[in-house]
Amino acid sequence: MAIPSPFHEKTSALCTSLKWKEWAGYYAVERYQFNHDQEYFAFRESAGLLDVSPLFKYEIRGKDALKLMNRVLCRDVGRMKDNQVAYSCWTDERGKVLDDGTVARFSPERFRLFSAHPSYYWLLQNAQRLDVEVQDITVQTGALALQGPRSRAILSQLADVDKLRYFHQIQTKVDGFYVVISRTGYTGDLGYELWVEAEHANKLYDAVWAAGKDYNILPAGILALDMVRVEAGFIMVDVDFRSCTYCVTDDQMSTPYEIGLGWTVHMDKGPFIGKAALEKEKRQGSAWSLVGLDISLEELEKLFDARALPLDLPCATWRGVVPLFDSLTNRQVGYATSGVWSPLLKRYIALATVQSRYAKLGTVMKMEALIDTDRRHVSARVVQKPFLDPARKKSVGSDVALVPALV
Amino acid sequence: MKTYDAIIVGGGHNGLVAAGYLARAGLKVLVCEKRYVLGGCSATEEIYPGFKFSVCSYVVSLLRPEIIRDLELPRHGLEILPLPSTFCPQPDGKRSILRTDDSMESYRNVAQFSRRDAEVLPRFARQMTRICRFVKPILSMVPPDMDSWNPNELLKLLELGRGFRTMDPELRYDVIKLFTMSAVDYLEDWFESPELIASMSVSGIIGTFLGVRSPGTAYVLLHHYMGEIDGVFRAWGLPVGGTGGISLSIARAAQAFGAEIRTEAGVKQLLLKGDQVRGVVLENGEEIGARAVLSSADPFVTFKKLVPEGQLDPRLLDSLKHYKFRGSSGKVNMAVDRLPEFTCLPGMGKHLKGDISIAPSVDYLERAYDDAKYGNFSRRPFINVVVPTVSDPSMAPPGKHVISCFVQYAPYQLKDKSWDDERESFGDAVVDTLAEYIPGLKKSILFRQVLTPLDMEREFGITEGNIFHGELSLEQMFFLRPIAAWARYRTPLQGLYQCGSGVHPGGGIMGAPGQIGAREVLKDLKQKRPAHR
């Protein structure tokens, strides 16, 4: 049975749809309302409030904390300043991705690592002979994501976030209790994540809710999040790639380069787990690449029209494996793993893993599509990720217009 | 004299599977079962009014999927319910190792003992899945003849060697470890929590006269991981109507294919003409003719009782003497008037629907083994409990339950004592042990059946009460089961075949020996025309 998160009292009162799902052993709201589109637009037009407590959270303390982080993560945390946050992945010695997540540097002797899967064992294994203590703070820490163009205006009533830059954090007090606020999130937009001790979770929720009332704050669920994260081009473990911990065969595993996370691998830092294998791959090239796809609406329209049906588009993100074919030979060359109709972009977009020679921008493949009851093929073109990248994401103060997203 | 193409000695699940396959191939088949009920050690009996018991075997996992398909068992009543958990209550009355079909729930539960181990569990399961993929094909093959130059035999060896060679090295080393280490040593390679290791190690000793620290037990661990239900590895299930439900579904399938089945028709001996089998003589003196006789009895019964004296090479017969039966387990079945309540987890829950083990520590299990080594039953035994009525209410009146306890160790040979005198004190030891975890147990017992290895030998005809027709230790597996000369289903007597758990791939409700035995018979009979047409 799943267990309630520290915010359960608040979220369950708001979840009028009774649509719940399980997320890492916790109850998580799929959508609060009958339809999730209001929640999607909250993320993009006002502010959506999402309980992200199920994330696994680890505190790493000690003289060798930095050493451990640099040994485990592909990214160079030595380059980070205190109170800076970074996105990274970590791999096994063969360079196969174990998980991805964010790392927050409080000081060279104190870090927090947030991950999708349990990571305690991996950290512990690699902390042997290091002067460092790894503590699992998952259960005792609540986490809220407040994401959207109005999130800054809302939070600035509670804390001094006006100057807080993208992927940085502040340690502050709200109503007298300790809260860490980081300018991070899974929406690719202006937004924050708030980390609080579980006992103060409901008080924090109330405070954010009250501050957001005049800004159309809305509680948002996983369905809305899944749409915005595809727009942002963010991959999801167990959906767009698999953690090698749970793979049975090597074929099922991925390296950072194969899932588009090569930019998080810092080869110029000292040794880290998987470095040798990754150096070799970097030299020789990767077999697979993760790409963004734009699926032809014209063709879809025609196919639906041939069945005398109106165009039917996925209003919620589908997760699965949809084969992609070479447009001439019809041989399978990859597979799409998540896709959605973006109401803001007015495009049908998807994330896909393809053989690297099909990863070039502009390459056109055929994607399997279900036209009512018929399996057909439609063109899917490789396009730049992220699909949506609003300037406000990194803005400080009022340097850019907050809405609409695309100007 | 009535004549059949094939007579099968023993109506246990393997005998019935063999009958099903032979009848399906168009042969005229007769099954002779000694008892009044079919199933052998997979039988359901109402030994107390209103309560049905899986008297011996109690759960299923290894039953080969192709047998289910080939014999269309679902159509003949096969239903298997999932066992959603494994539960190991701790003696402190507070904690328990509870692993369930909910992976995150298991993670949280195991993390209370070791956060590290909770994360290692899925890695361990993955490793077992990988190794099973290599070992599983062996389950459905006739063991190769090591001494033959026949290309088919050499090819089989080559295939095995190639499978082993192409394995990931890390996996290959692990296979070697599994074949040589003790269950505890192997598990200690993976885990740190003594409680978790103890609870998992017991899969390595079931049906053996070995301790969790005895080398070779790691393999038995794998044997228990190999089972699958609906394609899911490591899934154990509870057959509806008890394990007799499985046997009956196979029997119905065999009958639908035209097989004849007779109960209370024990076979006394084989009828021979030279070294050619001509049929059987029943205990009532009736003679029945057959071109082939398949014995699903264990090797001792087959070669030392069914085959008339003087027919077999005495040297080989002698080597059978060293084939280890050494029954080591007993069974205590109870009818109770209420749901058993565990101190550490009171009330109804997933833990009662699953497999329950009393295995609080490795030392506890070793001490249980120590008792047995010197000819005593364990004062504080390992007990594997299931409460089938929680999932299958057809087994008892409403509100009442049956509790099945598989108990180890109960050595067949007691030192200076007889099981006939010790039976009830053995039963008391089991109830006393369980009552430490279920305080209300004693008051709730309406009826108790205690089966010692001696009882199993007498009632079910399994030598020394060994549930697997001989231990599943490596030196008597594969092309060494039961002995090298007789390991390939055939015997020195023409027309006599083995199809029980005493041949490859061994015990458990698997059906493979019956299936492969029947296949070999069909190969041999193919040349000749069926007798009755």
Short mmCIF file of C-alpha atoms in Angstrom, two decimals, chain A residues 35 50 92 118 134 164 176 184 188 233 251 253 274 279 293 300 303 322 334 348 367 377 387:
data_model
loop_
_atom_site.label_atom_id
_atom_site.label_comp_id
_atom_site.label_asym_id
_atom_site.label_seq_id
_atom_site.Cartn_x
_atom_site.Cartn_y
_atom_site.Cartn_z
CA ASN A 35 -9.88 17.65 -16.44
CA LEU A 50 2.71 20.27 -6.90
CA ASP A 92 27.95 2.53 -13.00
CA PRO A 118 16.56 4.84 -4.04
CA VAL A 134 25.01 9.71 4.07
CA LEU A 164 17.32 34.17 -6.61
CA GLY A 176 9.79 30.73 11.85
CA THR A 184 14.48 24.50 -9.90
CA GLY A 188 11.32 24.20 -17.82
CA GLY A 233 12.28 18.25 -23.32
CA ASP A 251 20.59 -3.60 -24.37
CA MET A 253 20.61 0.25 -20.45
CA GLY A 274 32.13 5.37 -15.45
CA GLU A 279 35.57 8.76 -22.56
CA LEU A 293 10.08 14.86 -32.65
CA LEU A 300 -2.69 12.92 -39.25
CA LEU A 303 -5.64 9.92 -42.12
CA VAL A 322 5.92 3.59 -30.28
CA GLY A 334 14.02 3.69 -32.96
CA TYR A 348 2.19 17.32 -31.50
CA MET A 367 6.03 6.96 -36.55
CA HIS A 377 2.46 5.60 -40.24
CA PHE A 387 10.26 22.47 -27.57
#
